[in-house]
CSV table of C-alpha atoms and ligand atoms in Angstrom, one decimal:
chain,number,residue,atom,x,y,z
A,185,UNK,CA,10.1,-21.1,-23.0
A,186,UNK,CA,6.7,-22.0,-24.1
A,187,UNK,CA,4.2,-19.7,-22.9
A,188,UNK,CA,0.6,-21.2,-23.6
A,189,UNK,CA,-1.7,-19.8,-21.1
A,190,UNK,CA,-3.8,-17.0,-22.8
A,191,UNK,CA,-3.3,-14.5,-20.2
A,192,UNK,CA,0.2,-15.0,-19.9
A,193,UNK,CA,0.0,-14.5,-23.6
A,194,UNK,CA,-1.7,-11.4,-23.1
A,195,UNK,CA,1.1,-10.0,-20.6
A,196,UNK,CA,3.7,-10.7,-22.8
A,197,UNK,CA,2.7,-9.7,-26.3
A,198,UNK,CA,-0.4,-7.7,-25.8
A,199,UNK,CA,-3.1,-10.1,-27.7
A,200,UNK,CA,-6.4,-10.3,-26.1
A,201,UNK,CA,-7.4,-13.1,-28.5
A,202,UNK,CA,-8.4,-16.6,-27.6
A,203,UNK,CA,-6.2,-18.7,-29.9
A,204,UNK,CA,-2.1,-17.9,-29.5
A,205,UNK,CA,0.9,-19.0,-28.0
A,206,UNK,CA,4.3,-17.2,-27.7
A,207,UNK,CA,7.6,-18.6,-27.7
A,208,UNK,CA,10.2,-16.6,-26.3
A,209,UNK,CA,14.9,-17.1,-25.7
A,210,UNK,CA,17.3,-15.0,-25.4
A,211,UNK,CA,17.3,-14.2,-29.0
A,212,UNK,CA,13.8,-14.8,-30.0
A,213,UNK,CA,10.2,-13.8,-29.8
A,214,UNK,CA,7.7,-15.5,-31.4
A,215,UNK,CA,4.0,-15.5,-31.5
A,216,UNK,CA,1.8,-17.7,-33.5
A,217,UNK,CA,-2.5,-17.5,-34.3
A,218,UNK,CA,-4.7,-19.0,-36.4
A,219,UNK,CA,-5.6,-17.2,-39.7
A,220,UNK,CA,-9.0,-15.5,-37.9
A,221,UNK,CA,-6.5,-13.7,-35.3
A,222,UNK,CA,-4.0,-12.3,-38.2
A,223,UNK,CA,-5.2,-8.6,-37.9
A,224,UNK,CA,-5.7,-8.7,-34.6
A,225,UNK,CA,-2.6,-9.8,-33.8
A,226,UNK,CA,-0.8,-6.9,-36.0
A,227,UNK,CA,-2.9,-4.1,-33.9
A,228,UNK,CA,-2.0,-5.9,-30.8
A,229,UNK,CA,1.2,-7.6,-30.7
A,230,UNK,CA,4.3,-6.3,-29.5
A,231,UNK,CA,6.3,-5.2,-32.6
A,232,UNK,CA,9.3,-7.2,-30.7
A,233,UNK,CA,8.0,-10.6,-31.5
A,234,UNK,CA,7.9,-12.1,-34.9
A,235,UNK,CA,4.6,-13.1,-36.1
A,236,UNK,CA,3.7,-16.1,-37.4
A,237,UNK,CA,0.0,-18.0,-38.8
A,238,UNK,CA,0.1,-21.2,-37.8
A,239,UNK,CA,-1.5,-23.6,-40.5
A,240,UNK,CA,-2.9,-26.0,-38.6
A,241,UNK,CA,-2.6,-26.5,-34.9
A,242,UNK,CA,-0.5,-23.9,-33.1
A,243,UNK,CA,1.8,-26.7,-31.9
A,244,UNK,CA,2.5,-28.1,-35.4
A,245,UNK,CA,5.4,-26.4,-36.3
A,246,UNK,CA,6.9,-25.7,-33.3
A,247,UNK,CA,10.1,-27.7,-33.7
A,248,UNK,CA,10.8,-25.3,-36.3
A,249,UNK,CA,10.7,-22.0,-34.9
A,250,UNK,CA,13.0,-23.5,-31.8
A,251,UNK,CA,16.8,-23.3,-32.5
A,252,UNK,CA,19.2,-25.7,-33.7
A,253,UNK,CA,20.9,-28.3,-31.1
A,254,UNK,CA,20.1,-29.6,-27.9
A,255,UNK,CA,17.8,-27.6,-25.7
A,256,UNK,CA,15.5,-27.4,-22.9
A,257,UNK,CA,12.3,-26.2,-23.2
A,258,UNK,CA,10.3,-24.6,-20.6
A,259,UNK,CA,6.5,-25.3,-20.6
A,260,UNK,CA,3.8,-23.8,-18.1
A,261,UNK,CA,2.9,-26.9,-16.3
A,262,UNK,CA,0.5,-25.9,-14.8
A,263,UNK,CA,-1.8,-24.7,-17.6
A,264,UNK,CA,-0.7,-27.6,-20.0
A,265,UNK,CA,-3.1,-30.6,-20.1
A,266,UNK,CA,-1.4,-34.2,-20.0
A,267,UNK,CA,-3.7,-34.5,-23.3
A,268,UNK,CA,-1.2,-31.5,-24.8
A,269,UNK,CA,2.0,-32.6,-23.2
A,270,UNK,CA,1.7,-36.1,-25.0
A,271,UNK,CA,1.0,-34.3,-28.6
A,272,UNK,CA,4.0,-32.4,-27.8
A,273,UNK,CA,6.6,-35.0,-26.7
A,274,UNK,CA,5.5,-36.7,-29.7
A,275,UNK,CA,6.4,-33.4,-32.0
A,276,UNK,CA,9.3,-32.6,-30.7
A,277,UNK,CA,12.3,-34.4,-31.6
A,278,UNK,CA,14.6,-36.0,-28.7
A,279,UNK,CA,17.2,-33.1,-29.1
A,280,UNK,CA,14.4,-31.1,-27.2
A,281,UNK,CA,14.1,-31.9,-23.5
A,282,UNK,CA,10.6,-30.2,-21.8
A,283,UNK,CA,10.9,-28.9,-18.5
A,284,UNK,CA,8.3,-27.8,-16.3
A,285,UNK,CA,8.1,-23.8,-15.3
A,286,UNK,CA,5.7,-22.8,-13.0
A,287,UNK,CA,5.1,-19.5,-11.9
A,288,UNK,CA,7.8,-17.3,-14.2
A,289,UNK,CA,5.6,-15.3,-15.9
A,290,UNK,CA,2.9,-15.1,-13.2
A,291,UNK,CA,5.2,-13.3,-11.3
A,292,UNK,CA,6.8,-10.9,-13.7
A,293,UNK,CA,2.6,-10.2,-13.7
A,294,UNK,CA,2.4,-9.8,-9.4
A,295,UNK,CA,4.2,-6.5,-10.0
A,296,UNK,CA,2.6,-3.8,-11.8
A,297,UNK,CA,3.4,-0.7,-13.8
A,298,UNK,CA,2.5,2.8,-13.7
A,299,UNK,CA,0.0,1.9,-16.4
A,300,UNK,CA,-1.1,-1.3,-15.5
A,301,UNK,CA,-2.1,0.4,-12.2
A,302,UNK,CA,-3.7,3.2,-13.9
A,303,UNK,CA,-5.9,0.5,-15.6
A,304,UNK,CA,-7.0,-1.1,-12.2
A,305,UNK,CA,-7.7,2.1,-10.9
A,306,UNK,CA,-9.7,3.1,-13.9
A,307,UNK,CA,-11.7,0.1,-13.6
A,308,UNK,CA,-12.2,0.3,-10.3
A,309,UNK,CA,-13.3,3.9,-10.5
A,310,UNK,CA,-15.9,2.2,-12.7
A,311,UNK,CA,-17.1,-0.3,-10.4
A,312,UNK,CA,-17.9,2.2,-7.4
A,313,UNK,CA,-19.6,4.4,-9.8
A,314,UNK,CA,-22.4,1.3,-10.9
A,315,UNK,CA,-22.3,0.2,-7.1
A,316,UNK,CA,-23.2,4.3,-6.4
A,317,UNK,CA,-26.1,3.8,-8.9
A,318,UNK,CA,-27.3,0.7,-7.8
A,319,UNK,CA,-27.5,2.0,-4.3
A,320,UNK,CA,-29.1,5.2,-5.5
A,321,UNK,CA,-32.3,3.1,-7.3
A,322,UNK,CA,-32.8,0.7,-3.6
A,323,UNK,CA,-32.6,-2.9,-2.2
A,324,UNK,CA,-35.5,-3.3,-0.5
A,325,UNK,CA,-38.0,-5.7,-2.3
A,326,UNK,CA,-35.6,-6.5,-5.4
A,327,UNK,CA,-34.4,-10.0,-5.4
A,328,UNK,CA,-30.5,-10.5,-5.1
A,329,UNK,CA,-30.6,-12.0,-9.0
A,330,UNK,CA,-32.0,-8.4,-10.2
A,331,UNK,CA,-29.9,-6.6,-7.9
A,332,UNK,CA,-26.5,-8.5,-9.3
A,333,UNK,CA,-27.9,-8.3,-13.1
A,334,UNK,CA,-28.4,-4.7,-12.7
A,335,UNK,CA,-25.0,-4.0,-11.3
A,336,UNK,CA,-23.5,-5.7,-14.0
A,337,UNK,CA,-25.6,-4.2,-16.8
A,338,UNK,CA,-24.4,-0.9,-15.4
A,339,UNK,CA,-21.0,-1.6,-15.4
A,340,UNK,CA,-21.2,-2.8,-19.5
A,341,UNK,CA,-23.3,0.4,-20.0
A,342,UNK,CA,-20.3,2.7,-18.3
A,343,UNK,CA,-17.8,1.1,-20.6
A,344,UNK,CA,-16.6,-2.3,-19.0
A,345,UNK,CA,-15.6,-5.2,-21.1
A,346,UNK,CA,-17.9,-7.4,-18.8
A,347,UNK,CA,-17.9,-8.0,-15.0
A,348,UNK,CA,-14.7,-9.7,-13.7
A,349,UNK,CA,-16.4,-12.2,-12.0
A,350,UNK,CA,-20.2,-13.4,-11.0
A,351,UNK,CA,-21.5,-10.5,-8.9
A,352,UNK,CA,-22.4,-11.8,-5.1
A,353,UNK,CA,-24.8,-10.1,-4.0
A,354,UNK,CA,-26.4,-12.2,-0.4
A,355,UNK,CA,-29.2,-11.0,1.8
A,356,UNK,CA,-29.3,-11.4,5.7
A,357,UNK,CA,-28.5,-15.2,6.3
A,358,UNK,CA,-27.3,-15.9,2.6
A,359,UNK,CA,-24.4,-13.4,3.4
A,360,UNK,CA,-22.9,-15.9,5.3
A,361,UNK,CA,-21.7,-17.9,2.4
A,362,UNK,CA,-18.3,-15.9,1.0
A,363,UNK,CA,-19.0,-17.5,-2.4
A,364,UNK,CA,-22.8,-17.2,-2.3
A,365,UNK,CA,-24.9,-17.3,-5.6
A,366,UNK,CA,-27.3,-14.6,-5.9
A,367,UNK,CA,-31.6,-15.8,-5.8
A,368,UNK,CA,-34.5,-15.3,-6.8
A,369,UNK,CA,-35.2,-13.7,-3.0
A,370,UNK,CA,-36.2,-10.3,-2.1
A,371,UNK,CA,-34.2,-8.6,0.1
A,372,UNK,CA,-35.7,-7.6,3.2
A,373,UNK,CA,-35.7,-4.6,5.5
A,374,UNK,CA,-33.4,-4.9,8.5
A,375,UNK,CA,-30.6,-7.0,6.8
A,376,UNK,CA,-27.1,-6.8,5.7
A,377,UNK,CA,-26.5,-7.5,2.3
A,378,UNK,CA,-23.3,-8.6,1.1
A,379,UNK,CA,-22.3,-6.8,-2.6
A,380,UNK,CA,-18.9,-8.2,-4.2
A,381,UNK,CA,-18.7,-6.9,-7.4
A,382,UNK,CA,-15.3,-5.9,-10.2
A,383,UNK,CA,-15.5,-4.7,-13.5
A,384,UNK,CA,-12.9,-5.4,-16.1
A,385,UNK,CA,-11.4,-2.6,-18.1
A,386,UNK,CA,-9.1,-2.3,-20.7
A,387,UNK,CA,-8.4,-6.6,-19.7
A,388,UNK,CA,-7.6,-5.5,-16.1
A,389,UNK,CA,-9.8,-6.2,-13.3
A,390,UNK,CA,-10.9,-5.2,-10.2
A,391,UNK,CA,-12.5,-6.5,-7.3
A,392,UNK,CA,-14.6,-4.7,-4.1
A,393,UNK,CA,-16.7,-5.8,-1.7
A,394,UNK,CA,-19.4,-3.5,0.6
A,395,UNK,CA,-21.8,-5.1,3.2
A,396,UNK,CA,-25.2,-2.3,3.6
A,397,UNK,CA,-27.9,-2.3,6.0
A,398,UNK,CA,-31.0,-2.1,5.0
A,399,UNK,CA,-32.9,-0.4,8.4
A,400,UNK,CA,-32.5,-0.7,11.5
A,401,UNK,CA,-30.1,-3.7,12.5
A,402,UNK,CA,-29.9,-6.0,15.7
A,403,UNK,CA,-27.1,-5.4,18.1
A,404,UNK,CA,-25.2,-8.5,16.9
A,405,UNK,CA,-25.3,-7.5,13.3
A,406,UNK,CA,-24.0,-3.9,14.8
A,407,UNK,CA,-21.2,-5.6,16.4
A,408,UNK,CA,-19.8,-7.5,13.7
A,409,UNK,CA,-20.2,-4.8,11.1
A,410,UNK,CA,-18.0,-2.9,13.4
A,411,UNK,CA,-15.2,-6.0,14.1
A,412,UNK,CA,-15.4,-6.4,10.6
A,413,UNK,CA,-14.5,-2.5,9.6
A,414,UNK,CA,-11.8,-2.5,12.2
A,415,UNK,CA,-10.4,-5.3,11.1
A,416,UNK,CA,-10.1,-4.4,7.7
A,417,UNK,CA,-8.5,-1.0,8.6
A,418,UNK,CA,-5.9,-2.8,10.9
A,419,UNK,CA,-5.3,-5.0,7.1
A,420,UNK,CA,-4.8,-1.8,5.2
A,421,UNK,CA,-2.2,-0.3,7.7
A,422,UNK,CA,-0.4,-3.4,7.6
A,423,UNK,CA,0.2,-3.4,4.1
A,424,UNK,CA,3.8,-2.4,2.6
A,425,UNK,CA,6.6,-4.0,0.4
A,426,UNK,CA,8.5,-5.7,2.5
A,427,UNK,CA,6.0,-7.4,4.7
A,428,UNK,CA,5.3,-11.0,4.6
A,429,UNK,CA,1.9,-12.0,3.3
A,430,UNK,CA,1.3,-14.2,6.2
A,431,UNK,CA,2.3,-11.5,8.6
A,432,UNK,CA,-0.2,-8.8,6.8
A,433,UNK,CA,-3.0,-11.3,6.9
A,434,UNK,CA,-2.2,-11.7,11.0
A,435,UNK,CA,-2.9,-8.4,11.9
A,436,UNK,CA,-6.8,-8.0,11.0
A,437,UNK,CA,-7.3,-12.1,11.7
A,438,UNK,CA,-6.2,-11.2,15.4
A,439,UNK,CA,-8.7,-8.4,15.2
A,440,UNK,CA,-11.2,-10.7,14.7
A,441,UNK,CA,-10.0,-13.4,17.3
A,442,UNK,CA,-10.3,-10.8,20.1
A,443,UNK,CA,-13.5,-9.9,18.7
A,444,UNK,CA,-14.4,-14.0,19.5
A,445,UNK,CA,-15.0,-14.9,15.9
A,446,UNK,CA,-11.8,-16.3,14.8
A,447,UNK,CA,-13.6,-19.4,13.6
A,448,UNK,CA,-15.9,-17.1,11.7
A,449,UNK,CA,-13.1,-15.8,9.4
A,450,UNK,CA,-12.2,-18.8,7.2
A,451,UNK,CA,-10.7,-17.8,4.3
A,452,UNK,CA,-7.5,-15.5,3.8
A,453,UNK,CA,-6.8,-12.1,3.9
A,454,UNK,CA,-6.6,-11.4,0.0
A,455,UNK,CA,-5.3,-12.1,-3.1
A,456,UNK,CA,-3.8,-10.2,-6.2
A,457,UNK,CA,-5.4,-8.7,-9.2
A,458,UNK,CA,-4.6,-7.7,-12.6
A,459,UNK,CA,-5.1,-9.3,-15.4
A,460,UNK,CA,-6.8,-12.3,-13.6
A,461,UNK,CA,-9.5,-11.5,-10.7
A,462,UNK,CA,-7.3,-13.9,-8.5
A,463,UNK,CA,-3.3,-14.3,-8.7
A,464,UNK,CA,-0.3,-13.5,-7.2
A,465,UNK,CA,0.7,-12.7,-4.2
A,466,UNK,CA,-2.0,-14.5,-2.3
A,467,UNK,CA,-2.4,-13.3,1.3
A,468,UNK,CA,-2.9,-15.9,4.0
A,469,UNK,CA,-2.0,-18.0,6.6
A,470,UNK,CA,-0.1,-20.3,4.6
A,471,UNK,CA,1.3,-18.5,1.5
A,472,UNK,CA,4.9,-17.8,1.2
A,473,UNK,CA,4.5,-14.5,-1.0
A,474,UNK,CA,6.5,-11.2,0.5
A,475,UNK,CA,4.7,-7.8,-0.8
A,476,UNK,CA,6.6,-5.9,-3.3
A,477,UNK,CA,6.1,-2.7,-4.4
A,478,UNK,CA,3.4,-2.5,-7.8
A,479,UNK,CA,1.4,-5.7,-6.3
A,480,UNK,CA,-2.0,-4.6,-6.5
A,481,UNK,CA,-4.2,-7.1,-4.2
A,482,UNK,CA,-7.5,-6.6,-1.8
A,483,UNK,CA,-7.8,-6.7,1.6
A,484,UNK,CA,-11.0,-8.5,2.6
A,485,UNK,CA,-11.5,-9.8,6.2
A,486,UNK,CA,-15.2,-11.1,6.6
A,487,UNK,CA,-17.5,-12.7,9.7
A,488,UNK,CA,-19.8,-15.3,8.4
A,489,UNK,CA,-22.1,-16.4,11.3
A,490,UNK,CA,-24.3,-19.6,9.8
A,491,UNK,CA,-27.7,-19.3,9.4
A,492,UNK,CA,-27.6,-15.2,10.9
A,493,UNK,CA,-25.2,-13.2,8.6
A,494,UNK,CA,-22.2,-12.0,6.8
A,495,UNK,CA,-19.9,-9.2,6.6
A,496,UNK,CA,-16.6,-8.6,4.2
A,497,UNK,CA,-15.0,-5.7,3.3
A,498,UNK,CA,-12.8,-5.5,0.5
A,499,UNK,CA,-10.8,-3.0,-1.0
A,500,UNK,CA,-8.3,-2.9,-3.8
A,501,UNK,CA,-5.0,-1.5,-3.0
A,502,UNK,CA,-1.7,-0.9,-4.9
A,503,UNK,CA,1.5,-1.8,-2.2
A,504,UNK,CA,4.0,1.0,-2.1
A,505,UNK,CA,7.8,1.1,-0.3
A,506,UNK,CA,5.7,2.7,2.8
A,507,UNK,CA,1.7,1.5,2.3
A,508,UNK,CA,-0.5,1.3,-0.1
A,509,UNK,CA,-2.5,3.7,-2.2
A,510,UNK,CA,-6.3,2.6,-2.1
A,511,UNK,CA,-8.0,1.9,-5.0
A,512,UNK,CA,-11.5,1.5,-4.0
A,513,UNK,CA,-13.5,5.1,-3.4
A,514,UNK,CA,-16.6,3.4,-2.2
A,515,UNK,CA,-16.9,4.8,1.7
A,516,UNK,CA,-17.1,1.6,4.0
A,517,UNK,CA,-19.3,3.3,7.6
A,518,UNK,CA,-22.3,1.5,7.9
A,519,UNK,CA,-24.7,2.7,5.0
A,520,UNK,CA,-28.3,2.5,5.1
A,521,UNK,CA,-30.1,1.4,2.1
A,522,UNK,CA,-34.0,1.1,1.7
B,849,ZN,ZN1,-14.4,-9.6,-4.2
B,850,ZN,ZN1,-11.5,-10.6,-3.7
């Protein structure tokens, strides 16, 4: 098989670099850079694969390093470009036959380790200590651009590599876009303000979401905070190896149908994390996924009510034979934030 995609590089042989690919049978491992990775790659790579400079383009001498016969070789469809596939039909000689793999190494990656979990937890440990400090300094009056700049400023300056994603961080009516882009507008008293923040560690993410109030809310805003909570702790109980991802992401959606705002909650449940801010398992209505144990994924029900507000909740959680250990410290009652 040839394994192209950078982070499924990454998994496999340990390089964090930008230019590699790995090639990998039942007899061989083989990674290949470009002459600016070669010391890298001899800190990083796993001592089981043969290195190899490539002296042009990575692909050039593939054919070489395959062996002799007829053969099939896996590619990762969907990370290859029909631009890439062309240059490497017309390498490879017609003893080679490519055939698309999809998903193989993406979910060797769904379960984790005892230290690939350590390395979530560390980075999430991470994350609620710059969300403690950001809290700690105020909302009120700082627009939600300064507020997410700050966050991630704090979370280089405690050691992360750089923030796993664009901080969200949406005041009163802005919270009710899930993927909203933090403005140049000052947050208010009186509103929730949705904060989804990770910080990547050691090339493992994480990912944590917390809705504040800042004063005194209105009775609606009360009300869905509080649906919003329960559901997510009805998410969190359901969550074990075993359990279908559809069936986890039920249990807090029919929370929130009895609470009236089924139409309110439009995305799914949660995804996985690891090396990638999003991958496998994905829980929703539609994904076919079953939790296994060492899948580390979030559990993040929200209400979004157009043009009034937004809640989510999200915490990171490692799935276990009989739960889930929680990942995320950050507490999630109601907090109020000048
Ligand atoms: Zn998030
Ligand atoms: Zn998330």
């Amino acid at each position: 098989m040839l394994v192209t995609n950078l982070v499924n590089v990454r998994y496999l042989t340990g390089f964090s670099g930008t230019n590699a690919l790995a090639v990998i049978g039942p007899h061989r491992r083989t990674f290949v850079t470009d002459f600016r990775y070669v010391e890298q790659s001899a800190e990083e790579v796993d001592p089981a694969f043969e290195r190899r400079r490539a002296v042009r383009d990575l692909l050039q001498d593939l054919e070489a390093l395959l062996p002799e016969g007829e053969l099939r070789l896996g590619f990762e469809d969907a990370h290859v470009s029909v631009h890439t596939h062309a240059g490497l039909r017309e390498r490879l000689s017609e003893r080679i036959t490519l055939v698309a793999v999809n998903g193989l190494v993406e979910g060797l990656r769904a379960v984790k380790d005892g230290e690939e979990i350590a390395r979530i937890r560390a980075a999430a440990e991470l994350a609620d200590e710059a969300f403690e400090r950001l809290l700690a300094d105020g909302l009120v009056g700082r627009t939600e651009r300064e507020l997410a700049l700050s966050l991630e400023v704090t979370m280089r300056e405690l050691g992360a590599q750089r923030p796993s994603f664009d901080t969200i961080v949406a005041a009163g009516p802005h919270g009710a876009l899930p993927h909203a882009h933090p403005r140049e507008e000052a947050v208010q008293p009186g509103q929730l303000v949705v904060i989804d923040w990770g910080a990547e560690l050691d090339g493992y993410c994480s990912d944590c979401t917390r809705t504040v109030a800042t004063g005194e809310l209105d009775e609606q805003a009360r009300e869905v905070y509080a649906l919003v909570l329960a559901a997510q702790l009805a998410g969190l109980e359901g969550v074990r190896a075993g359990m279908a991802a559809r069936e986890v992401d039920n249990v807090p959606r029919s929370v929130i149908e009895r609470g009236g705002h089924a139409e309110h909650f439009g995305h799914g449940l949660g995804h996985g994390v690891g090396l990638e801010v999003h991958e496998a398992p994905r829980l929703a209505q539609r994904s076919d996924d079953r939790l296994q144990a060492g899948n580390v994924v979030t559990v993040e029900p929200g209400v979004y009510l157009p043009g009034a507000l937004g809640v989510r909740i999200e915490d990171l959680v490692a799935v276990t034979e009989h739960g889930c250990e929680i990942l995320t410290s950050v507490p999630k009652e109601l907090r109020t934030v000048d």
